[in-house]
């Protein structure tokens, strides 16, 4: 699976962005999907995850109520809608895929992901 993230950019505090991650291949629906981010000088952290069939979603506490992850298996795409952005959301955002078609759960760890896309930079200015 190859993943391509897009949608990053510069936005003011309180603004919104929607990230997209397009996947190649016909097995997109077999994988749990997730968004991670890495700020300068910090480790990459989990932000949001969604199970294969969208049954389950999980979020980092600091983004709950502001970010929404969704997926469209027909379009092989996962999204991250980010509202009420804060300066601390500034980071490079990565999409990732993992798991198997035999499970339907959310993956929240970097080690649980098998495929990573190149990141897209989100900069929130005050």
XYZ file of C-alpha atoms in Angstrom:
126
model
C 0.000 0.000 0.000
C 1.311 3.426 -0.920
C -0.052 6.420 0.930
C -0.040 10.060 -0.141
C -1.099 12.734 2.318
C -2.166 16.205 1.272
C -4.043 19.215 2.535
C -1.532 20.752 4.906
C -0.759 24.426 4.946
C -0.633 27.610 6.952
C -3.709 28.551 8.945
C -4.465 31.002 11.717
C -5.388 29.964 15.227
C -9.006 28.890 15.314
C -9.038 27.984 11.654
C -9.701 24.678 9.936
C -7.963 22.322 7.570
C -8.880 18.981 6.078
C -6.131 16.486 5.434
C -6.570 13.698 2.924
C -4.607 10.517 2.473
C -5.036 8.604 -0.759
C -4.018 4.958 -0.859
C -3.030 2.893 -3.829
C -4.044 -0.699 -4.296
C -7.277 -2.574 -3.904
C -6.843 -3.599 -0.276
C -7.434 -0.252 1.428
C -10.519 -1.551 3.208
C -8.412 -4.303 4.801
C -6.465 -1.862 6.927
C -7.053 0.243 9.962
C -5.945 3.792 9.230
C -4.431 6.427 11.411
C -3.016 9.912 11.549
C 0.130 10.693 13.506
C 2.047 13.927 13.879
C 5.536 15.018 14.704
C 6.367 18.480 15.963
C 9.933 19.823 15.833
C 12.060 18.223 18.504
C 9.334 15.821 19.567
C 8.520 12.205 18.929
C 5.858 11.178 16.474
C 2.536 10.781 18.283
C -0.810 9.225 17.554
C -3.563 11.711 16.687
C -6.562 9.754 15.404
C -7.402 6.279 14.200
C -10.261 4.530 12.469
C -11.070 0.870 12.052
C -11.490 -0.869 8.701
C -15.228 -0.403 8.494
C -15.341 2.934 10.327
C -17.042 1.253 13.267
C -14.491 2.547 15.752
C -12.541 5.779 16.076
C -10.056 6.924 18.698
C -8.457 10.295 19.319
C -5.618 11.871 21.211
C -7.198 13.589 24.199
C -6.007 17.033 23.162
C -7.795 16.849 19.797
C -11.084 15.312 20.926
C -14.003 17.462 19.899
C -11.859 19.366 17.389
C -10.605 16.694 14.964
C -12.634 14.102 13.099
C -11.231 11.132 11.235
C -13.236 9.467 8.505
C -12.650 7.202 5.560
C -14.203 6.419 2.219
C -13.285 2.886 1.238
C -14.750 3.338 -2.233
C -12.276 6.173 -2.821
C -9.364 4.577 -0.946
C -9.059 7.740 1.112
C -8.901 8.670 4.770
C -9.533 12.191 6.007
C -8.729 14.264 9.045
C -10.952 17.271 9.552
C -9.226 19.671 11.915
C -11.187 22.523 13.448
C -10.372 25.125 16.089
C -6.696 24.708 15.376
C -4.180 25.741 17.991
C -0.509 26.607 17.731
C 0.329 23.337 19.457
C -1.205 21.462 16.522
C 1.680 22.629 14.364
C 3.468 19.530 13.096
C 4.096 17.294 10.154
C 1.108 14.979 9.859
C 1.489 11.421 8.598
C -1.100 8.899 7.583
C -0.509 5.236 8.202
C -2.113 1.862 7.558
C -1.928 -1.360 9.523
C -3.730 -4.409 10.782
C -5.401 -7.138 8.786
C -8.759 -7.964 7.206
C -9.419 -10.373 10.077
C -9.640 -7.661 12.692
C -11.755 -4.554 12.986
C -10.140 -2.303 15.545
C -8.226 0.933 15.833
C -4.426 0.962 15.933
C -2.928 3.679 18.092
C 0.770 2.804 18.113
C 3.488 3.494 15.579
C 4.647 -0.099 15.833
C 1.215 -1.332 14.870
C 1.324 0.405 11.525
C 2.828 -1.270 8.477
C 2.703 1.499 5.894
C 3.433 5.190 6.130
C 2.929 8.084 3.793
C 5.134 11.108 3.480
C 3.979 13.821 5.791
C 2.158 17.028 5.142
C 3.070 20.130 7.129
C 0.442 21.945 9.156
C 1.443 25.313 10.565
C -0.906 27.170 12.881
C 0.000 30.785 13.437
C -1.256 32.981 16.246
